[in-house]
mmCIF file of C-alpha atoms in Angstrom:
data_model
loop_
_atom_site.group_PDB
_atom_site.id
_atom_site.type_symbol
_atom_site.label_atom_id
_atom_site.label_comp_id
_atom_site.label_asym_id
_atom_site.label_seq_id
_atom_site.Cartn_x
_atom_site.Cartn_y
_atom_site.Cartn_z
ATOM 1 C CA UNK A 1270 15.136 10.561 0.090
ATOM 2 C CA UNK A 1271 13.802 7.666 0.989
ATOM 3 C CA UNK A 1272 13.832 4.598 -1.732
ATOM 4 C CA UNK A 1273 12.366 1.173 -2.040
ATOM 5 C CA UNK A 1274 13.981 -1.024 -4.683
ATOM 6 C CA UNK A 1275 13.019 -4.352 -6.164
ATOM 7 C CA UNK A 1276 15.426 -6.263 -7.964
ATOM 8 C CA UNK A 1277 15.064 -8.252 -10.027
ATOM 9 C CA UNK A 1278 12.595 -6.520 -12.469
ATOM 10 C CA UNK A 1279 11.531 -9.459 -14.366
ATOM 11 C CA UNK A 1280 11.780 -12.928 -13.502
ATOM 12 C CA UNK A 1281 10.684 -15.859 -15.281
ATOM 13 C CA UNK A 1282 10.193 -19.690 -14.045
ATOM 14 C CA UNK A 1283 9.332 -23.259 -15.047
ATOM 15 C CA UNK A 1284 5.915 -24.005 -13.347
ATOM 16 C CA UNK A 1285 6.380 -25.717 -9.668
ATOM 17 C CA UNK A 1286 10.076 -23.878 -9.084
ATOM 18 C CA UNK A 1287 9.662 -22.178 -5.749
ATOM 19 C CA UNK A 1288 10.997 -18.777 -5.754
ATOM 20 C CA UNK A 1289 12.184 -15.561 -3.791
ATOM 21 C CA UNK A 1290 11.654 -11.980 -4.609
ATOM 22 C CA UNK A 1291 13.125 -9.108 -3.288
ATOM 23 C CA UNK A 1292 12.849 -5.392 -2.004
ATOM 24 C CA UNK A 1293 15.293 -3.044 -0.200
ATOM 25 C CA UNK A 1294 14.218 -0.289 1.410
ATOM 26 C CA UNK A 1295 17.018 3.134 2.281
ATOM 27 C CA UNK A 1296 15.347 3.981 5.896
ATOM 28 C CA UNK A 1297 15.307 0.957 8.436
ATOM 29 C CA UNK A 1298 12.918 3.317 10.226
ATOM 30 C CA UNK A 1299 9.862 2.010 8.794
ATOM 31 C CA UNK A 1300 6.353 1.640 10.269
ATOM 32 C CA UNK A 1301 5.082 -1.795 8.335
ATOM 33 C CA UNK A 1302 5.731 -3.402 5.062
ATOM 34 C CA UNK A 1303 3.478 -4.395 1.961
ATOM 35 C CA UNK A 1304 4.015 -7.153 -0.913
ATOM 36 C CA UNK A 1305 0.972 -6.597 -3.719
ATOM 37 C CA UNK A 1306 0.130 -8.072 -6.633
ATOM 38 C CA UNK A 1307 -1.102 -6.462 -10.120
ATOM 39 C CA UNK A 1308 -2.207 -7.629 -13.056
ATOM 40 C CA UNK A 1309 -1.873 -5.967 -16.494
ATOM 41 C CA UNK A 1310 -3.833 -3.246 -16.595
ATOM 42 C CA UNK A 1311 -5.329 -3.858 -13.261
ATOM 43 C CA UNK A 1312 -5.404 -2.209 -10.139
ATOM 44 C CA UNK A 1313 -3.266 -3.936 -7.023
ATOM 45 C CA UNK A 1314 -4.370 -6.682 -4.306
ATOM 46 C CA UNK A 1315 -2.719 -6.660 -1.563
ATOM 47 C CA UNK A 1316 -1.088 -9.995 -0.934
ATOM 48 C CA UNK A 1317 0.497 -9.386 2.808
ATOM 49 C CA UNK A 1318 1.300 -6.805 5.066
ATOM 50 C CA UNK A 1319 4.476 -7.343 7.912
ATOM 51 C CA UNK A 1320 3.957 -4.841 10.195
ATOM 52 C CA UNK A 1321 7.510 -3.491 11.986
ATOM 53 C CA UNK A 1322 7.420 -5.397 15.045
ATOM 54 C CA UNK A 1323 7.000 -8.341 13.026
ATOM 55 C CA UNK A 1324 9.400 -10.970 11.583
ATOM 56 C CA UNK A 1325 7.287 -12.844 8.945
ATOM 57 C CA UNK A 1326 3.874 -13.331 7.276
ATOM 58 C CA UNK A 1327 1.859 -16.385 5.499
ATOM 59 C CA UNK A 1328 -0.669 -16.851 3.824
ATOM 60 C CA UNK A 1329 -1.003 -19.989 1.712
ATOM 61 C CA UNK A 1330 2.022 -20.381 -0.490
ATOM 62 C CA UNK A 1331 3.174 -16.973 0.117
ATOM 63 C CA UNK A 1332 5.542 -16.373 2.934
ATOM 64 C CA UNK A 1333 7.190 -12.938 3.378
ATOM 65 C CA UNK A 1334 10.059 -11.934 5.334
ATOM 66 C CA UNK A 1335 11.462 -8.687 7.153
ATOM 67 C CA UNK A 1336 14.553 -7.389 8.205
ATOM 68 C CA UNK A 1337 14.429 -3.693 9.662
ATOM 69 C CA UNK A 1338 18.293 -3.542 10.256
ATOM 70 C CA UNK A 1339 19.204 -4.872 6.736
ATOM 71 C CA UNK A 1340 16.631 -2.845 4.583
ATOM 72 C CA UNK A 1341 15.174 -6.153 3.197
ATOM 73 C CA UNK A 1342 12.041 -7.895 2.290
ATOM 74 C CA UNK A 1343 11.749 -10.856 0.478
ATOM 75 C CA UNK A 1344 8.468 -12.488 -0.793
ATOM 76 C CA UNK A 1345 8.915 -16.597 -1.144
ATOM 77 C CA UNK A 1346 6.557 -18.017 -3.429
ATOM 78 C CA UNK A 1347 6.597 -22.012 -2.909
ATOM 79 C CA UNK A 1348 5.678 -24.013 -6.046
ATOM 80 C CA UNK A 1349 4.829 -21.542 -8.713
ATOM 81 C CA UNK A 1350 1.468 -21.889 -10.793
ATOM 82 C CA UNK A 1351 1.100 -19.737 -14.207
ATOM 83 C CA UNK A 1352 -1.555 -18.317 -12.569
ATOM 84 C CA UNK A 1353 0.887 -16.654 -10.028
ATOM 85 C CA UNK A 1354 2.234 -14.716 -13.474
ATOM 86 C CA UNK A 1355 2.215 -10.819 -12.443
ATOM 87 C CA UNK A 1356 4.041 -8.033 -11.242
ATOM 88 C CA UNK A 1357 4.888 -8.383 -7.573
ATOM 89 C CA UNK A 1358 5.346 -4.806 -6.289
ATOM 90 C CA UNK A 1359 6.536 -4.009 -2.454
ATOM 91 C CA UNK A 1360 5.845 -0.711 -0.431
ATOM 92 C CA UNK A 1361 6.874 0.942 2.584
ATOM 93 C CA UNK A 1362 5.405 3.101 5.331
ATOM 94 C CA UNK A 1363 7.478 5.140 6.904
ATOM 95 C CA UNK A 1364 5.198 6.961 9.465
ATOM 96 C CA UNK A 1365 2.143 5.955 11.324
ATOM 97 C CA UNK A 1366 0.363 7.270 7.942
ATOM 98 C CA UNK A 1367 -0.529 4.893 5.104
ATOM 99 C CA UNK A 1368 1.287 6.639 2.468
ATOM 100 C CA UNK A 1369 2.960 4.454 0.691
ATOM 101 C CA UNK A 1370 6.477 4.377 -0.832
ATOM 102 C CA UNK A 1371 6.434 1.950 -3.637
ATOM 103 C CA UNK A 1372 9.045 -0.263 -5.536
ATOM 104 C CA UNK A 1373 8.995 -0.455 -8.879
ATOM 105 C CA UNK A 1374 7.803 -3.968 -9.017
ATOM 106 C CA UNK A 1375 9.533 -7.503 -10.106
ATOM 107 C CA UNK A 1376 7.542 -9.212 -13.095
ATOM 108 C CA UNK A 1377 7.077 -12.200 -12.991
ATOM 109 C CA UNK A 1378 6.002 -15.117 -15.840
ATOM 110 C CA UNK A 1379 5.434 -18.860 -14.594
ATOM 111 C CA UNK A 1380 5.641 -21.340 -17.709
ATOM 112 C CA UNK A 1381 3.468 -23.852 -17.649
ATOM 113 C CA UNK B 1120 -13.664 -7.080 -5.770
ATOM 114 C CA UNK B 1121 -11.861 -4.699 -3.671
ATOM 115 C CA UNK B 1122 -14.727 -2.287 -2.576
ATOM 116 C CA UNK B 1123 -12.978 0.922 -4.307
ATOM 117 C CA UNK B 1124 -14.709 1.680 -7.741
ATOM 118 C CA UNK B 1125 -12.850 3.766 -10.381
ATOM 119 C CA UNK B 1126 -14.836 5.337 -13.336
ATOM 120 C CA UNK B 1127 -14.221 5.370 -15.875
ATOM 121 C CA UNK B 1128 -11.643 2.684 -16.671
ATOM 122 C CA UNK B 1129 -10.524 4.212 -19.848
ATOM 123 C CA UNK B 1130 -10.569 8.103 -20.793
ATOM 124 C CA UNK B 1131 -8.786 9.460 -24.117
ATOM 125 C CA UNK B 1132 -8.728 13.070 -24.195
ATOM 126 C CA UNK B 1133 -6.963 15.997 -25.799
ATOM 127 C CA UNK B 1134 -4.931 19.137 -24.045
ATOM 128 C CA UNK B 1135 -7.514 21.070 -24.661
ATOM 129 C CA UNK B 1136 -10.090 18.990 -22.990
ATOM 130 C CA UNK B 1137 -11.372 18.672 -19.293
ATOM 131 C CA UNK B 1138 -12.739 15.889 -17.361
ATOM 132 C CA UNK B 1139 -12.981 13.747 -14.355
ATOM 133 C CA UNK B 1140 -11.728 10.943 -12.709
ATOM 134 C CA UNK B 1141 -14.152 9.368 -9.994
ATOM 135 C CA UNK B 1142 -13.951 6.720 -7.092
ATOM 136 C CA UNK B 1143 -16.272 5.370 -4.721
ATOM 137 C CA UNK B 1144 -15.219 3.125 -1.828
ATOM 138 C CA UNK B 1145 -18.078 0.805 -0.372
ATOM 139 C CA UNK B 1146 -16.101 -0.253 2.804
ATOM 140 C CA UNK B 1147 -16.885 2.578 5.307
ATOM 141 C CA UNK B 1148 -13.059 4.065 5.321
ATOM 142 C CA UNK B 1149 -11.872 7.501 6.181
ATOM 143 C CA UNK B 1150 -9.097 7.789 4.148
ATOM 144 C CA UNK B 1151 -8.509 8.079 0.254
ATOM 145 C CA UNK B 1152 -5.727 8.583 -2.157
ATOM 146 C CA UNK B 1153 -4.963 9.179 -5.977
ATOM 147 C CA UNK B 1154 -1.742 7.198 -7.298
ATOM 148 C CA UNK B 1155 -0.455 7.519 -10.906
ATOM 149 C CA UNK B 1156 1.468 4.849 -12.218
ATOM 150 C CA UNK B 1157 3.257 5.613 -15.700
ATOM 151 C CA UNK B 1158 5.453 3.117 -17.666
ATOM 152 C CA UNK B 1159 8.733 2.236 -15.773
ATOM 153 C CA UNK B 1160 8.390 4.505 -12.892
ATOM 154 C CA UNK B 1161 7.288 3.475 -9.714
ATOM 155 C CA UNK B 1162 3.658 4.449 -8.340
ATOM 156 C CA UNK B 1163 3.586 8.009 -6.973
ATOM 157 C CA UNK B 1164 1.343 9.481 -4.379
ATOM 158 C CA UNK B 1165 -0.435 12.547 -5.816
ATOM 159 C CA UNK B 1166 -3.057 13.163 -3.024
ATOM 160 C CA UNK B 1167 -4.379 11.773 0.317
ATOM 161 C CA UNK B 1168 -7.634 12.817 1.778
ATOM 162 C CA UNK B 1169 -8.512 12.270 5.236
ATOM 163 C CA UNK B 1170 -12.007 12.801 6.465
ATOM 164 C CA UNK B 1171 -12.411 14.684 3.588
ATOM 165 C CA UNK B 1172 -9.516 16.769 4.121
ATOM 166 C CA UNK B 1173 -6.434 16.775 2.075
ATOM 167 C CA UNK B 1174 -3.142 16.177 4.434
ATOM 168 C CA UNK B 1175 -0.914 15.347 1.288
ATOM 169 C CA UNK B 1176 -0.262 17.399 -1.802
ATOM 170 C CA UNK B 1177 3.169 15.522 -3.495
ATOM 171 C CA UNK B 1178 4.303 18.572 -5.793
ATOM 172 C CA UNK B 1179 1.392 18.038 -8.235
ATOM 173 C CA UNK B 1180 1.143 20.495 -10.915
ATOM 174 C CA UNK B 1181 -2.570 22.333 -10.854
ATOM 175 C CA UNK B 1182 -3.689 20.787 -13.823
ATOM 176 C CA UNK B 1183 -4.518 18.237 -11.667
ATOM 177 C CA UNK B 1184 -7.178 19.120 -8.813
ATOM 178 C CA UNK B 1185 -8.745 16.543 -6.327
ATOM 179 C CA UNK B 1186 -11.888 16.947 -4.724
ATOM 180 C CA UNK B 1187 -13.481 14.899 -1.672
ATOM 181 C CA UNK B 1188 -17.374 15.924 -1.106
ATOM 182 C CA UNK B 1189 -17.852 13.427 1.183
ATOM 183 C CA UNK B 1190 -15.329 10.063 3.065
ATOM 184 C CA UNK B 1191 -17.023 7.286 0.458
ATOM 185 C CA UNK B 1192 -16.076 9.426 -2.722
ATOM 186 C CA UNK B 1193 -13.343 10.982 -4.196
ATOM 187 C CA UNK B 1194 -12.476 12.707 -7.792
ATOM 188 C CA UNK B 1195 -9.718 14.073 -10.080
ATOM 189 C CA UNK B 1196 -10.635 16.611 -12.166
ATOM 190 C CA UNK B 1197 -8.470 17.403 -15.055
ATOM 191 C CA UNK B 1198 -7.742 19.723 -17.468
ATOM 192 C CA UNK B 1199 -5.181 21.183 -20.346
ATOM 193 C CA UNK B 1200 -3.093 17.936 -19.613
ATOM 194 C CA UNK B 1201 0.134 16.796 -21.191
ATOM 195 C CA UNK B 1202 0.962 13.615 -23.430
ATOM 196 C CA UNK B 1203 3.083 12.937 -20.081
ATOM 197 C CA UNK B 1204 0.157 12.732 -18.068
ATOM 198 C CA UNK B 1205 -0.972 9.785 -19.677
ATOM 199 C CA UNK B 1206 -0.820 6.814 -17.236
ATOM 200 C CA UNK B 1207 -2.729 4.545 -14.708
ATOM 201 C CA UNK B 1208 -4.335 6.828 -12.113
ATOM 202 C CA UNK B 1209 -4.930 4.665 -8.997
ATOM 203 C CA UNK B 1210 -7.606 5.208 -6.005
ATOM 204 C CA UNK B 1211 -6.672 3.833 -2.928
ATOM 205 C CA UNK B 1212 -8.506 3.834 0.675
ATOM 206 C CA UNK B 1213 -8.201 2.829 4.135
ATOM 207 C CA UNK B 1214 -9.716 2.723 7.244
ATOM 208 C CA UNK B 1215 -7.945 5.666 8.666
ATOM 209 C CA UNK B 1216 -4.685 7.575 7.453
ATOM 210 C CA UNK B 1217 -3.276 6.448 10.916
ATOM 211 C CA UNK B 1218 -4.818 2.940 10.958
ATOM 212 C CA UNK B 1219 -3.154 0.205 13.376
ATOM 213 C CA UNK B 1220 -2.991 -2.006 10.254
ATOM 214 C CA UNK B 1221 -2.028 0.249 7.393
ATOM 215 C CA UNK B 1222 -3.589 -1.746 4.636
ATOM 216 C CA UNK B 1223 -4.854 -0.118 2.005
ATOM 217 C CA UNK B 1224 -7.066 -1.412 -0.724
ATOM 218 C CA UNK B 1225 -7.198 -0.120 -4.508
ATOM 219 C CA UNK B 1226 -9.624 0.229 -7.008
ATOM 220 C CA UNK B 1227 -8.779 -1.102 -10.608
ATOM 221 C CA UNK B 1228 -7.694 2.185 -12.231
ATOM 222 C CA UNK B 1229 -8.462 4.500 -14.598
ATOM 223 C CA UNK B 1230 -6.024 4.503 -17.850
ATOM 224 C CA UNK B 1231 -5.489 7.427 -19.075
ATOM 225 C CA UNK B 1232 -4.072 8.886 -22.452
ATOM 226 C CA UNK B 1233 -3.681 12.393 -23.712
ATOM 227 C CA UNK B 1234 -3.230 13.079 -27.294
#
């Protein structure tokens, strides 16, 4: 069975404090990689997606990272802002269909 | 704004009841999906459409029955539903099931309770 996991589930910084999240995935046999972001009682925005040939994304302070052999993800958040306070979640294709396996999501609370 | 529309946003019913879920994506994709997402359990895939025909049925019980008339709209119907179907039912799309990119996009969600 194939499992994403996202550890840790809640996380909470001092505004500024750059940080890492991070997701491990069972089956290194993935097609590409997804880090979202949702709100309470929202639906999710998709923050960056590392497709499997690919090593890294950015986009502004968000940099994420993949390593097929390893199982791991990580999402690097550089100088936190209360508004980044959310739940972080990170999914997984594993065929050249877009049905994602998810994580179940790191929470995360910036303090001003 | 995402381009995926969920109606309603909030829907309390009872076991006895039926209704429907709806979504309508505005960004000329081929593919749509209903997630639910209960408390402490990661999202699930419940049903993928692909022009307008379902490829994916993940074990859902028959209480639950999609519907796609057409690639911009999709709907859950429900009816005689559990308290444990009461959760956050997610519509999803994307360009194709077997895009290049993958990426899908969501629609806010439609929280659902059943007394």
């Amino acid at each position: 069975k194939q499992e994403v996991t996202q550890i840790p589930a809640a996380l909470s910084v001092p505004e500024g404090e750059n940080l890492v999240l991070n997701c491990s995935f069972t089956d290194s046999a993935i097609y590409n990689l997804q880090w979202f972001r949702q709100d309470p009682g929202k639906g999710l925005t998709s923050l960056l997606l590392i497709q499997s040939s690919q090593r890294e994304q950015t986009s502004g302070r968000l940099n994420a990272s993949l390593d097929k052999s390893s199982g791991r993800s990580t999402l690097y958040i550089a100088a936190s802002q209360p508004g980044d306070s959310a739940t972080y979640l990170c999914a997984v294709t594993y065929n050249a269909g877009n049905m994602l396996t998810f994580g179940g999501g790191t929470r995360l609370m910036v303090k001003p | 704004e995402t381009g995926v529309t969920q109606t309603p946003r909030h829907l309390v019913m009872g076991m006895t009841n039926k209704k429907s879920l709806k979504c309508e994506q505005h960004l000329g994709h081929n593919a749509m999906y209903w997630y639910k997402q209960s408390a402490k359990k990661p999202l699930e895939l419940m049903f993928v459409y692909s022009l307008e025909e379902r490829v994916e049925n993940n074990s859902v019980p028959s209480r639950f029955s999609p519907e796609c008339p057409n690639s911009s709209h999709l709907f859950l119907h429900l009816h005689t539903l559990q308290p444990e179907d009461s959760a956050l039912y997610l519509c999803a799309s994307s360009q194709a099931l077997t895009a290049p990119t993958g990426e899908l996009f969501f629609g806010e969600g439609s929280r659902l309770t059943v007394l």
